[in-house]
mmCIF file of C-alpha atoms and ligand atoms in Angstrom:
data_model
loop_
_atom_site.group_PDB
_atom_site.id
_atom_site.type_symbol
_atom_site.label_atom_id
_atom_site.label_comp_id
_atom_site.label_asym_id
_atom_site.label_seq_id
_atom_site.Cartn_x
_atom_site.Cartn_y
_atom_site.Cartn_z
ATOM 1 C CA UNK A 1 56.591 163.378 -34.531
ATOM 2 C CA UNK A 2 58.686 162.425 -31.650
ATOM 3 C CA UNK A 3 59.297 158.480 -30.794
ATOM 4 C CA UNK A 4 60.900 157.175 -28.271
ATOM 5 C CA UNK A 5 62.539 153.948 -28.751
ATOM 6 C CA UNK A 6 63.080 151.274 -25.679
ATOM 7 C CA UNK A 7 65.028 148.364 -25.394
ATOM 8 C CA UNK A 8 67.623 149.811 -28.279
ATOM 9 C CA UNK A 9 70.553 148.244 -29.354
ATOM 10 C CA UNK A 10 73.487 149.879 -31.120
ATOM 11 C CA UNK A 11 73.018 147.241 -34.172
ATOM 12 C CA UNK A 12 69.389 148.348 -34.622
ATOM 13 C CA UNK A 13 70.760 152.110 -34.316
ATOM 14 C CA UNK A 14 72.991 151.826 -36.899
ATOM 15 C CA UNK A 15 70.904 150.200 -39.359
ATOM 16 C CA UNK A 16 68.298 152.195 -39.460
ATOM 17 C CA UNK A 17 70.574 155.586 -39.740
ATOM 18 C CA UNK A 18 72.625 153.603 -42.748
ATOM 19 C CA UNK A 19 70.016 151.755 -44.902
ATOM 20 C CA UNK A 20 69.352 153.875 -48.150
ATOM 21 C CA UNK A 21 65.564 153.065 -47.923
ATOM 22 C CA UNK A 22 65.028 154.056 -44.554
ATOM 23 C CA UNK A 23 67.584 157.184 -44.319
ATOM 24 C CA UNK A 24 64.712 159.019 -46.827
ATOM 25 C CA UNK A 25 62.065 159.185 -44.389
ATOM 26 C CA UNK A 26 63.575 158.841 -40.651
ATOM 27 C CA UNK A 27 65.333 162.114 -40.909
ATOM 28 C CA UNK A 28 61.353 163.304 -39.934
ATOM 29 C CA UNK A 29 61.241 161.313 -37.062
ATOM 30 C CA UNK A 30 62.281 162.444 -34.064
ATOM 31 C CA UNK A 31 63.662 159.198 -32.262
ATOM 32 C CA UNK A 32 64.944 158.807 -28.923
ATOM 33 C CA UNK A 33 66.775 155.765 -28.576
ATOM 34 C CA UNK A 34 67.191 154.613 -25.422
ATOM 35 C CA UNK A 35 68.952 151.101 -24.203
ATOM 36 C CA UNK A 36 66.620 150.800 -21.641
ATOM 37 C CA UNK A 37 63.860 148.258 -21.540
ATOM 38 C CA UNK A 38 60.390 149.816 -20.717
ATOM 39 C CA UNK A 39 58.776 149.247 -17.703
ATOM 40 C CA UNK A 40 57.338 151.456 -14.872
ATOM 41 C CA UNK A 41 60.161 152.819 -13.712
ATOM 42 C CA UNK A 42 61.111 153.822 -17.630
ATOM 43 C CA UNK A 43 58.459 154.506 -18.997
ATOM 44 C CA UNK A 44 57.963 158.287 -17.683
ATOM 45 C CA UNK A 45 60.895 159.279 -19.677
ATOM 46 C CA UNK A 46 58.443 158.902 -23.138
ATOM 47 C CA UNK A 47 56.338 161.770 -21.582
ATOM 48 C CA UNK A 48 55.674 163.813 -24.097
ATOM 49 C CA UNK A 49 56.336 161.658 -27.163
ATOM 50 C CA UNK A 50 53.919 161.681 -29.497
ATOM 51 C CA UNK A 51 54.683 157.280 -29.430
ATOM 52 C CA UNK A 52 56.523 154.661 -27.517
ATOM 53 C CA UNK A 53 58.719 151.577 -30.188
ATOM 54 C CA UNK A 54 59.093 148.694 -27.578
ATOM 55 C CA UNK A 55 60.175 145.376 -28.696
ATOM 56 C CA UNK A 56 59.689 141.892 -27.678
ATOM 57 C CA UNK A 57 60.187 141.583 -23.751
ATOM 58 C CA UNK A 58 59.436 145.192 -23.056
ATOM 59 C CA UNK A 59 56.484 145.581 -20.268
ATOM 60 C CA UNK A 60 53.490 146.594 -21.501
ATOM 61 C CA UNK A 61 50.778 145.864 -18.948
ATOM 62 C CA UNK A 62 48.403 148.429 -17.373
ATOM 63 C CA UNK A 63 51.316 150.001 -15.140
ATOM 64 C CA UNK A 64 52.912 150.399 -17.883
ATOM 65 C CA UNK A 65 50.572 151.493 -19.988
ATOM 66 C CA UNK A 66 48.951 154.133 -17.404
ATOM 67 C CA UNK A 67 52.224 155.581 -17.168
ATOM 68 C CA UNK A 68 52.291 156.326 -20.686
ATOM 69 C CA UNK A 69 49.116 157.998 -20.825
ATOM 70 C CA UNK A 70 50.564 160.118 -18.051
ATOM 71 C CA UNK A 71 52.878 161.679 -20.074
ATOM 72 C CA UNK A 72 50.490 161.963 -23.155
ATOM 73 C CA UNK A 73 51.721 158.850 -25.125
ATOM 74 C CA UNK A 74 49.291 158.438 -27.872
ATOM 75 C CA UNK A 75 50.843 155.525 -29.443
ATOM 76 C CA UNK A 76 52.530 152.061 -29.039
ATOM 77 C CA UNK A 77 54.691 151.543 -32.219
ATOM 78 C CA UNK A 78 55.626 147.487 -31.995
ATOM 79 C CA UNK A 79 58.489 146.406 -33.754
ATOM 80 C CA UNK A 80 57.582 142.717 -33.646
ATOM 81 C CA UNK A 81 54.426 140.973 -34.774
ATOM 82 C CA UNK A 82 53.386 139.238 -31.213
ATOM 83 C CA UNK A 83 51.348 141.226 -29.223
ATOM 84 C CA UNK A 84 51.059 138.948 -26.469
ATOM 85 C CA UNK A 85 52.512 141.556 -23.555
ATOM 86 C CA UNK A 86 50.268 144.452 -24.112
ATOM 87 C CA UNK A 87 47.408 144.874 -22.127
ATOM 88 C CA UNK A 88 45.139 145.972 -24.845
ATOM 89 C CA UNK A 89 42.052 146.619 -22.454
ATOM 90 C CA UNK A 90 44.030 148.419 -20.738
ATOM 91 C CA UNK A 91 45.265 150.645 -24.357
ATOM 92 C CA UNK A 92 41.674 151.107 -25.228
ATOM 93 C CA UNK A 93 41.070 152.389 -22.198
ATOM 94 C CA UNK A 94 43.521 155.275 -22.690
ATOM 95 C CA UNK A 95 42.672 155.782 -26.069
ATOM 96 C CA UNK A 96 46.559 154.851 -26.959
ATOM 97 C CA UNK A 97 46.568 153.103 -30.459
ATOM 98 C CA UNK A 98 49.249 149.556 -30.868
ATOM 99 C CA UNK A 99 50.534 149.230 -34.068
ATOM 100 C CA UNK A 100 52.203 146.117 -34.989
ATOM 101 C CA UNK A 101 54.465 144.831 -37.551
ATOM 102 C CA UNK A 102 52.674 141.224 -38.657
ATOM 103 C CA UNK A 103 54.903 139.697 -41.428
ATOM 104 C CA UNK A 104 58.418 140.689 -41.431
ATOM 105 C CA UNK A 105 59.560 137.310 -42.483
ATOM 106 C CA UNK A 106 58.469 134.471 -41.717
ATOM 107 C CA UNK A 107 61.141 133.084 -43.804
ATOM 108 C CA UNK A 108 63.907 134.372 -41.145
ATOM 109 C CA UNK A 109 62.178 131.966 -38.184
ATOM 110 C CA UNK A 110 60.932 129.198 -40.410
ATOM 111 C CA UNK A 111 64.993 128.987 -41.993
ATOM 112 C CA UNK A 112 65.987 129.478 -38.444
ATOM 113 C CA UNK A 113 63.580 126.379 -36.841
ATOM 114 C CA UNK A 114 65.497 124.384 -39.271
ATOM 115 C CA UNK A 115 68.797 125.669 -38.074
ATOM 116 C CA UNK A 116 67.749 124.583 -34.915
ATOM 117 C CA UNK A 117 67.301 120.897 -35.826
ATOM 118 C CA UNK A 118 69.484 120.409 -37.820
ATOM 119 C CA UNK A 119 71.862 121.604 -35.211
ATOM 120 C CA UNK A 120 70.490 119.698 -32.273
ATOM 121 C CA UNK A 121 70.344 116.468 -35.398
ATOM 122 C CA UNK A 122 74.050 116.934 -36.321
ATOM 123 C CA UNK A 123 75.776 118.445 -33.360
ATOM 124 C CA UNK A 124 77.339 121.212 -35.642
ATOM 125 C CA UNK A 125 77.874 123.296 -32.674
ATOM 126 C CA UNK A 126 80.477 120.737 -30.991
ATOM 127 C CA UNK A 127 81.902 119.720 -33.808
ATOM 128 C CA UNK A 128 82.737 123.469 -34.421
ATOM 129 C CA UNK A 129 83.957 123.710 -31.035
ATOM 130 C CA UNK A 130 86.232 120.535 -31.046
ATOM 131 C CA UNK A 131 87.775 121.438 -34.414
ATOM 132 C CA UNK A 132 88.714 124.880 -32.932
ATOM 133 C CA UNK A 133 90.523 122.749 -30.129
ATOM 134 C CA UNK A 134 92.052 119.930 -32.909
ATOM 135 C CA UNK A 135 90.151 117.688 -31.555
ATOM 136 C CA UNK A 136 89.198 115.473 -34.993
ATOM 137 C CA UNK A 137 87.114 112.852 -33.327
ATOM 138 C CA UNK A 138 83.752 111.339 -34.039
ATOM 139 C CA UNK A 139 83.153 109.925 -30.638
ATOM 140 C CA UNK A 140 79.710 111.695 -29.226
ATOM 141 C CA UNK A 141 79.026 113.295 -33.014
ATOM 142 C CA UNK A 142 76.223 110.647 -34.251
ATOM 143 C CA UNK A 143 73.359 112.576 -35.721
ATOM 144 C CA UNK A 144 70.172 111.238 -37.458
ATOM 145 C CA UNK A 145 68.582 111.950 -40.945
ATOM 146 C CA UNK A 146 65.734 114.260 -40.994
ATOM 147 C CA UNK A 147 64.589 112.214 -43.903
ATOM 148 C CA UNK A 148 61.813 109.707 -43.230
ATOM 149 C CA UNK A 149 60.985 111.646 -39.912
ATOM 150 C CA UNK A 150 57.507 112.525 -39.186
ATOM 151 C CA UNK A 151 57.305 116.218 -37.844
ATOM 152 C CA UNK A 152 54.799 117.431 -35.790
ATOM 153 C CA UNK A 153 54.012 121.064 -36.452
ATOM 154 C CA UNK A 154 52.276 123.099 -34.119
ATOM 155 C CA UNK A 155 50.626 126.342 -35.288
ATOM 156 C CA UNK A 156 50.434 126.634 -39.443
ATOM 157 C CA UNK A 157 50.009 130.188 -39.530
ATOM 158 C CA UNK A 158 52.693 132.147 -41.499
ATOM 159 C CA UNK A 159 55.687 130.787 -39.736
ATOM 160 C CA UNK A 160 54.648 126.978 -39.235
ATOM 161 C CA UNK A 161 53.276 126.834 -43.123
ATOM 162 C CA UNK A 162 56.869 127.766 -44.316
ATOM 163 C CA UNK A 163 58.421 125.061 -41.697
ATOM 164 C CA UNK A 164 56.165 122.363 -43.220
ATOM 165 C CA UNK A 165 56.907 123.130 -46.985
ATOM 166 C CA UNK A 166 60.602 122.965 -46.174
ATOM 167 C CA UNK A 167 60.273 119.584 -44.242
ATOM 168 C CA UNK A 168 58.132 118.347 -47.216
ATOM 169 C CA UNK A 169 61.423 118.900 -49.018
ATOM 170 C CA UNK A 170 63.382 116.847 -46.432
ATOM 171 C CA UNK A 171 61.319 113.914 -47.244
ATOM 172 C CA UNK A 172 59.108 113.608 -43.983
ATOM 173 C CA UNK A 173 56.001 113.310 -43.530
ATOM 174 C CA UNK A 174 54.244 116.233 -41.876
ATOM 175 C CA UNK A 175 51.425 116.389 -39.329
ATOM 176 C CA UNK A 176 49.886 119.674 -38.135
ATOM 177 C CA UNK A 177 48.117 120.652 -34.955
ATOM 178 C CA UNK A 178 46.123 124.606 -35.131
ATOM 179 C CA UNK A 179 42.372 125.681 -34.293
ATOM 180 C CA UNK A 180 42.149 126.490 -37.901
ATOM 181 C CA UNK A 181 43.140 124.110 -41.127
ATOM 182 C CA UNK A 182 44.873 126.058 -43.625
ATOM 183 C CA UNK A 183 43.853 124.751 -46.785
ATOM 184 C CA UNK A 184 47.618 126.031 -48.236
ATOM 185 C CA UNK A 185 48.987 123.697 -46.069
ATOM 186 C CA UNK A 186 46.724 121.018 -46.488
ATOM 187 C CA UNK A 187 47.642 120.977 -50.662
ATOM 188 C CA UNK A 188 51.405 120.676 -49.707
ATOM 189 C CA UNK A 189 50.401 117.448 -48.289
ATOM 190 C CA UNK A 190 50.086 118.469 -44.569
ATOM 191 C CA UNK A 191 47.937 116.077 -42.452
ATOM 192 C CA UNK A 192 46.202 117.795 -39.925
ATOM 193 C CA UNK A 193 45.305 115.482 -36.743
ATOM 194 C CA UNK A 194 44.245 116.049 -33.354
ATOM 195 C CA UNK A 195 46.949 117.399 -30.699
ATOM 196 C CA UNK A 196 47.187 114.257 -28.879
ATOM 197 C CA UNK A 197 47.783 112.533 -32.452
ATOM 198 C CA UNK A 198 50.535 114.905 -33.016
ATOM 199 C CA UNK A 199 52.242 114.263 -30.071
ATOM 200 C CA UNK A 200 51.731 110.726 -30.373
ATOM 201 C CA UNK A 201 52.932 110.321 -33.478
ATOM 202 C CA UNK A 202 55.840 112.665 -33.921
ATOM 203 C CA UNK A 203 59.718 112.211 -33.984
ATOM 204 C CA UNK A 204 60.293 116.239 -33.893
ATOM 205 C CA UNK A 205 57.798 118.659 -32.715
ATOM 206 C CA UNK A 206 58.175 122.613 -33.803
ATOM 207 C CA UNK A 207 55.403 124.734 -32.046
ATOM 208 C CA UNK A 208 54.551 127.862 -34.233
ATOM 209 C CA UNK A 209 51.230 129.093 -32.572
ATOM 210 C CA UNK A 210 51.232 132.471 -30.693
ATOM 211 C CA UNK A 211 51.404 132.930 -26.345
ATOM 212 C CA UNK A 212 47.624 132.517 -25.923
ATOM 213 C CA UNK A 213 45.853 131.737 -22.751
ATOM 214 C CA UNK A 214 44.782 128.581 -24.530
ATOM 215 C CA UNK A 215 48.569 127.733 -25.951
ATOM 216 C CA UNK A 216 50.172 128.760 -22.517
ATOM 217 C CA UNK A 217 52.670 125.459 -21.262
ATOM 218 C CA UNK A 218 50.567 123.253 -24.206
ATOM 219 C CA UNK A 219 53.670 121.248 -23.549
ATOM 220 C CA UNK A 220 53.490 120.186 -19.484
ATOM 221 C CA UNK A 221 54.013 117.245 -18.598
ATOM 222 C CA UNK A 222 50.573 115.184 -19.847
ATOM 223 C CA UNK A 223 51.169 116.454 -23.290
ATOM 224 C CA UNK A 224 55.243 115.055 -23.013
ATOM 225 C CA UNK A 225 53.964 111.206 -21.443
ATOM 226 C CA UNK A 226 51.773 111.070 -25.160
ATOM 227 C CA UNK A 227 54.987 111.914 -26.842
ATOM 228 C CA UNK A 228 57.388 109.216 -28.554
ATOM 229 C CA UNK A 229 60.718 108.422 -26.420
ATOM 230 C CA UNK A 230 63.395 110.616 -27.687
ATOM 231 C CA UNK A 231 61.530 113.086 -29.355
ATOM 232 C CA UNK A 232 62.964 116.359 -30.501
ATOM 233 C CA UNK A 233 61.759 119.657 -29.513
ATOM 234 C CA UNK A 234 61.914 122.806 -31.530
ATOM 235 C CA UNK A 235 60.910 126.275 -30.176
ATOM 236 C CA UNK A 236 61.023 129.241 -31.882
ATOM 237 C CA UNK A 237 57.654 130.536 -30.677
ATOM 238 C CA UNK A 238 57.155 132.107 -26.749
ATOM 239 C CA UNK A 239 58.922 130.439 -23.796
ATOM 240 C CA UNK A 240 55.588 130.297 -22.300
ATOM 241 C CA UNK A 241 54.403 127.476 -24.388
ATOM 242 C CA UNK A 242 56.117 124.972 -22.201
ATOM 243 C CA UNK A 243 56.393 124.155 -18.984
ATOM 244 C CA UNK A 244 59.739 124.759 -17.744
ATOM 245 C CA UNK A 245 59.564 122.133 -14.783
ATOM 246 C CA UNK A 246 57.957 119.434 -17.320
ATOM 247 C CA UNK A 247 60.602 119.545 -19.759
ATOM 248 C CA UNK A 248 63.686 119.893 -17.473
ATOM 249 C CA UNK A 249 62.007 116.264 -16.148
ATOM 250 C CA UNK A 250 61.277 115.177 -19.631
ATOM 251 C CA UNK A 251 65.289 115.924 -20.416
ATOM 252 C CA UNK A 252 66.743 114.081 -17.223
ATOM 253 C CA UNK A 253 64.307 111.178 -17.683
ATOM 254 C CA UNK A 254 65.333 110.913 -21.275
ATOM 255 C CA UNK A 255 62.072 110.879 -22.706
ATOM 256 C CA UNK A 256 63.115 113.696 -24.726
ATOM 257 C CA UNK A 257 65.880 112.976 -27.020
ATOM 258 C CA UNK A 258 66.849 116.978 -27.607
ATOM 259 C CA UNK A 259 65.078 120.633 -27.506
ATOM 260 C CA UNK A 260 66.353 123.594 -29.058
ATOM 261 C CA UNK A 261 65.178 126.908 -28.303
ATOM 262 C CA UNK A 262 65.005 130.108 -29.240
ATOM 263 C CA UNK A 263 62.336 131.323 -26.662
ATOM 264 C CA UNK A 264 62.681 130.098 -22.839
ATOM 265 C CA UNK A 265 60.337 131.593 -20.107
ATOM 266 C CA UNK A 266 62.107 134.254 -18.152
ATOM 267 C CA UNK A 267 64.115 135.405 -20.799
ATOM 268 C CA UNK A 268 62.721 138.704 -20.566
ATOM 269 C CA UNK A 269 65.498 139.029 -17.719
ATOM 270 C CA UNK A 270 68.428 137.948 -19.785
ATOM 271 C CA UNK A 271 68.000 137.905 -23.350
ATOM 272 C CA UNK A 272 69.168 141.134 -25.707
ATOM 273 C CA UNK A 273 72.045 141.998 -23.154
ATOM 274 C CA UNK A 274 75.390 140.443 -22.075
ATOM 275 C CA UNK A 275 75.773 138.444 -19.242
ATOM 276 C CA UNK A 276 79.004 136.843 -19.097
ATOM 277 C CA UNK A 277 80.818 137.059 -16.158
ATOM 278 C CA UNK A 278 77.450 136.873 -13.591
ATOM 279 C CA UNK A 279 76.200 134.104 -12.218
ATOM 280 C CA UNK A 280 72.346 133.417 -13.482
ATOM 281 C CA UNK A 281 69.947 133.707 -11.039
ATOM 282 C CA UNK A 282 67.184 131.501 -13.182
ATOM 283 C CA UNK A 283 67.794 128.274 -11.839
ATOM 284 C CA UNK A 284 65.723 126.007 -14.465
ATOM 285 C CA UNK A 285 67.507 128.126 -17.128
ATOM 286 C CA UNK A 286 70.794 127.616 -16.162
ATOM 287 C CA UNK A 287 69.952 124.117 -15.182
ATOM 288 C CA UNK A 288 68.199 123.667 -19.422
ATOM 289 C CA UNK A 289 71.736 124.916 -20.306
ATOM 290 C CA UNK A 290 73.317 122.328 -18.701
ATOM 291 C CA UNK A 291 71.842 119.648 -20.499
ATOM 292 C CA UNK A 292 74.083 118.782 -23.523
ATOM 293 C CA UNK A 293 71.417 117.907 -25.462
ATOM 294 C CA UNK A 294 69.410 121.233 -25.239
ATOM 295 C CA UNK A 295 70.408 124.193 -27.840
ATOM 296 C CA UNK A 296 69.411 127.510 -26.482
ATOM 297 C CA UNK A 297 69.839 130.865 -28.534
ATOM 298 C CA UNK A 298 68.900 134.510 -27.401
ATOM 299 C CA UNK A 299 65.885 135.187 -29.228
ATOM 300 C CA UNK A 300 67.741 135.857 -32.739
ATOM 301 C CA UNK A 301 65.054 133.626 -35.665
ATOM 302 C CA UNK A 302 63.724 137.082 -36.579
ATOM 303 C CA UNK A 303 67.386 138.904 -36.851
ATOM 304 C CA UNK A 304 67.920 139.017 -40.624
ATOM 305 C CA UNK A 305 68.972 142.184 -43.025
ATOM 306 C CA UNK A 306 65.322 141.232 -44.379
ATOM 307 C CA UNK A 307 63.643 140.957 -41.570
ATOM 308 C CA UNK A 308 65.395 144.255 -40.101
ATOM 309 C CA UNK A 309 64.507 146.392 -43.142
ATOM 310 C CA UNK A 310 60.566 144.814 -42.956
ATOM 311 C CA UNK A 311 60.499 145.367 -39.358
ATOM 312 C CA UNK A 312 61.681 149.646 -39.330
ATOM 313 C CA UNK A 313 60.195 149.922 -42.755
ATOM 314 C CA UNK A 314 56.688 149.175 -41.278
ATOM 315 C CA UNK A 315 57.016 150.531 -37.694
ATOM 316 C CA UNK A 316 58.104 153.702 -39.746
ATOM 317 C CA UNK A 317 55.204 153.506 -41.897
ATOM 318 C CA UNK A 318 52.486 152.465 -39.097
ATOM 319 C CA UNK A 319 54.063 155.991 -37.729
ATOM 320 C CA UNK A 320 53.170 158.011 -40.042
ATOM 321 C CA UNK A 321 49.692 156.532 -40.833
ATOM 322 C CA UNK A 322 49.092 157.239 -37.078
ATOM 323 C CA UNK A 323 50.399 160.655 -37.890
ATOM 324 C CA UNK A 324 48.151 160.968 -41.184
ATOM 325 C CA UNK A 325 44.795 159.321 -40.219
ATOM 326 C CA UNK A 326 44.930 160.198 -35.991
ATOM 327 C CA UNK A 327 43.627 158.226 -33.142
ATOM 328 C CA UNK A 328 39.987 158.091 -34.384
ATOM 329 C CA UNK A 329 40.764 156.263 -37.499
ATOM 330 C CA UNK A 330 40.960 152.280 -37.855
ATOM 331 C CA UNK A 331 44.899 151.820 -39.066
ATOM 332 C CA UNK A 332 46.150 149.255 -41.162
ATOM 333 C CA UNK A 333 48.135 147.223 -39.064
ATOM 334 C CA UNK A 334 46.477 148.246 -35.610
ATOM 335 C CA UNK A 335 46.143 145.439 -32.955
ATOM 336 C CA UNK A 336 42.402 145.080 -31.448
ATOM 337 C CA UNK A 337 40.852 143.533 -28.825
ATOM 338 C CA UNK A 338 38.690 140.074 -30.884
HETATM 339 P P1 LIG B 1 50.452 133.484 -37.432
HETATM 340 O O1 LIG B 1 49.475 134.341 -36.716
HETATM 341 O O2 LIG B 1 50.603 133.624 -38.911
HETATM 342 O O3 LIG B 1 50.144 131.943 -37.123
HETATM 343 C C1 LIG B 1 49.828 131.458 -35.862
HETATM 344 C C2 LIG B 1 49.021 130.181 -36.050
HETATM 345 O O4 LIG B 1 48.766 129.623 -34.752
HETATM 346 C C3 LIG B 1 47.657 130.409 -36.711
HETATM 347 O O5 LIG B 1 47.477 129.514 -37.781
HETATM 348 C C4 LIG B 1 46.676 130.164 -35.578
HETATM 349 O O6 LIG B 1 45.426 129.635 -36.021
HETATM 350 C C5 LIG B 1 47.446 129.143 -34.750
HETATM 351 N N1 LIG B 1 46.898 129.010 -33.401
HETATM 352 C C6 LIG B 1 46.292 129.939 -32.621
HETATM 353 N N2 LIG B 1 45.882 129.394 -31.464
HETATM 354 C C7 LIG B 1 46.243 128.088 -31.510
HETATM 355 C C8 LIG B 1 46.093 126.997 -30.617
HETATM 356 N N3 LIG B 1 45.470 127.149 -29.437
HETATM 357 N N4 LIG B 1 46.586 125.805 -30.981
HETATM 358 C C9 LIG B 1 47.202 125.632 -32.185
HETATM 359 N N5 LIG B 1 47.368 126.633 -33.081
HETATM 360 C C10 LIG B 1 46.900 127.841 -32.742
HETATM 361 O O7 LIG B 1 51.844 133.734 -36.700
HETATM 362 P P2 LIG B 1 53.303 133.530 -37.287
HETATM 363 O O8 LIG B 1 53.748 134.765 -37.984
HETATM 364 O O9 LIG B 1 53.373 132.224 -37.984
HETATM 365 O O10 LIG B 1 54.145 133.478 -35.924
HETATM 366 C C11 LIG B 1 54.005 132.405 -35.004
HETATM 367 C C12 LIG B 1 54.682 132.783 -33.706
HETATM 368 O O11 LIG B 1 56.102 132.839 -33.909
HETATM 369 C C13 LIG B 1 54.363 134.191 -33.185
HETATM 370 O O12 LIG B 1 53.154 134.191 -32.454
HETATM 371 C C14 LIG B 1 55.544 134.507 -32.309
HETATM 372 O O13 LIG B 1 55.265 134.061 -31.002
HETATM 373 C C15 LIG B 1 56.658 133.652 -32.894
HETATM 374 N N6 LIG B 1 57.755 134.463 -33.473
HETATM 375 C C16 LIG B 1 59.005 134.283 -32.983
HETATM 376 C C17 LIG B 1 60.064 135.000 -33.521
HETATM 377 C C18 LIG B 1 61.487 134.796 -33.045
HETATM 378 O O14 LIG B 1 62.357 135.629 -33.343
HETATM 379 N N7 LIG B 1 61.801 133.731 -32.323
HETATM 380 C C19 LIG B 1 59.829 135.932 -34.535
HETATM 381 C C20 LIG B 1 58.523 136.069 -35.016
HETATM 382 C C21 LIG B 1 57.490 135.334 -34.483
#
C-alpha cells in the first residue's frame, strides 16, 4: 500500500519511524512524505498512490479532489478529526473513500483551552518574558480569578464536555450553547441556555462546535454587542467561527477584555511553517497580533505524545481497513455525506 503524506513535518517523521507501537506495522506502508501542503498544483505527485494523509489546512475541494482521482487515488487518509475542507460530494463522486481520525484526545485541546485562559487571565507569557530581561515588576501583570466566573461554552461535544468538567473544578458556573443537550454534561451541572443567553451572560466564552455553515463567524459583530464588557474569548475550534473584522473592532473598542486563539482565519497561509524574517501579508492577522491583549498560537491544542500516537495509530489502522474491506465496504471511521 503506498501513501503519500502532505503537509509533513520532520517532528511527525520522526515519531512515527521511532515509536515502538507504530514501528511494528509502518514498515508495510509505503509512505511518501512530502513537506508540501496539497493543493492543485501538488496533488498530481500522489498519482498512483493507493491514498493521500493530508492534515488540517491541506486543500481538499473538488480541484483537488479531481486531481486525485486523476492519478488513481482511492483514498483520503485524515490525520485530524475535522472534516470541514473536504468536498465530500465531490469524494463520492469519485468513488475516493475519507477516513478520519475522530477522538485523538480531546484531553490535549480541552487542557490546552485552559492554557489559553489562564494565560490571557495571568499574563504568564510577559511575565516570562520580563523575567528573562530582569525586569521583576508587577506593573501591567494584574490577572483575575477564574473562580466565581461564569463560562460560556460553545459546542459540548467531546472537546467542550471536558472544558466544562474542568471549569466545574475552578469553581464557575458553566453555561452551554449546542443543537444537541448532552445529558453527560447536563449531570456535571452544565446549564444549557439559549445562544443569546450565553453570550449575555458570560465572563469567558470557549467555542468548541465544528466549521459548519450554520457555526461559520457565530461570533460577528451582533453576537459581540449581547456580550458582557470585557469578556474573554477562547478559541481553540476553526478560525472561521468568528468574524475577523468584528472582533478586531470588538478589541479596539474594548468591549472585549482578551481573546486567545489557537485557530485564526487565514491561517492556512501561515501556520505549520516558519515565518520569521517576512513581513505578513494578512493584515487583520498581523493587526490581532498587535493587540497586547490577544494570545495567538499556531494551531498546536492537538500536539501531544498522546494525541500523536492516537492520531498515526488510527490513520494507520483506517489504512489498512481500507486495504482489508476495499472501497465497497462501509469503514469504521469513514466520513459521509448526513
Ligand atoms: P464533537 O463532534 O465531539 O463536538 C462538537 C459539538 O458541537 C457537538 O456536541 C455538536 O452538537 C456541536 N454543534 C454542532 N453544530 C453546532 C451549532 N450550530 N451550534 C452549537 N453547537 C454545535 O467535536 P470535538 O471533538 O469536541 O471537537 C470540536 C472542534 O474542535 C472540532 O470540530 C475542531 O474544529 C476543533 N479541534 C481543534 C483542534 C486544535 O488543535 N486546535 C484539535 C481538534 C479539534
Amino acid at each position: 500500500m503506498k501513501v503519500t503524506v502532505f503537509s509533513s513535518k520532520r517532528y511527525e517523521r520522526d515519531f512515527l519511524r521511532q515509536h515502538p507501537t507504530l514501528t511494528r506495522v509502518t514498515p508495510h506502508i509505503d509512505f511518501e512524505f512530502l513537506a508540501m501542503p496539497l493543493s492543485e498544483g501538488t496533488a498530481p505527485l500522489a498519482a498512483g498512490s493507493d491514498a493521500v494523509c493530508a492534515f488540517v489546512n491541506d486543500a481538499l475541494d473538488a480541484p483537488v479532489i479531481a486531481r486525485l482521482a486523476e492519478g488513481a487515488v482511492r483514498c483520503i487518509l485524515l490525520r485530524c478529526a475535522g472534516f470541514n475542507h473536504v468536498d465530500l460530494a465531490a469524494a463520492s463522486k469519485h468513488r475516493i473513500k475519507v477516513l478520519r481520525v475522530p477522538a485523538y484526545s480531546p484531553f490535549a485541546v480541552a487542557e490546552f483551552a485552559v492554557a489559553l485562559l489562564l494565560t490571557v487571565g495571568r499574563k504568564t507569557h510577559k511575565a516570562y518574558n520580563r523575567t528573562r530581561e530582569s525586569n521583576f515588576s508587577l506593573a501591567g501583570l494584574m490577572g483575575f480569578d477564574v473562580n466565581g466566573k461564569t463560562i460560556g461554552v460553545c459546542g459540548t461535544g467531546k472537546i467542550g464536555r471536558l472544558f466544562a468538567k474542568i471549569m466545574l473544578a475552578f469553581g464557575t458556573t458553566v453555561l452551554a450553547y449546542d443543537v444537541y443537550r448532552n445529558p453527560e454534561a447536563e449531570a456535571m451541572g452544565v446549564e444549557y441556555v439559549s445562544k443569546d443567553d450565553l453570550f449575555a451572560r458570560s465572563d469567558i466564552i470557549s467555542l468548541h462546535c465544528p466549521l459548519l455553515p450554520s457555526t461559520r463567524h457565530m461570533i460577528d459583530a451582533e453576537a459581540i454587542r449581547k456580550m458582557k464588557t470585557g469578556v474573554i474569548l477562547i478559541n481553540t475550534s476553526r478560525g472561521e467561527l468568528m468574524d475577523m473584522d468584528a472582533l478586531i473592532k470588538g478589541l479596539k473598542g474594548k468591549k472585549i477584555g482578551a481573546c486567545a486563539m489557537d485557530v485564526v482565519e487565514g491561517e492556512a497561509e501561515l501556520f505549520f511553517d516558519d515565518h520569521s524574517g517576512e513581513i505578513l501579508e494578512d493584515d487583520r492577522i498581523s493587526m490581532l497580533m498587535s493587540f497586547p491583549n490577544v494570545l495567538l498560537t499556531p494551531h498546536i491544542a492537538f500536539c501531544t505524545d498522546t494525541a500523536m500516537l492516537n492520531i498515526w495509530g488510527t490513520t494507520v489502522s483506517n489504512m489498512l481497513e481500507f486495504k482489508e474491506a476495499g472501497p465497497d465496504a462501509t469503514l469504521t471511521n469513514e466520513v459521509i455525506i448526513q
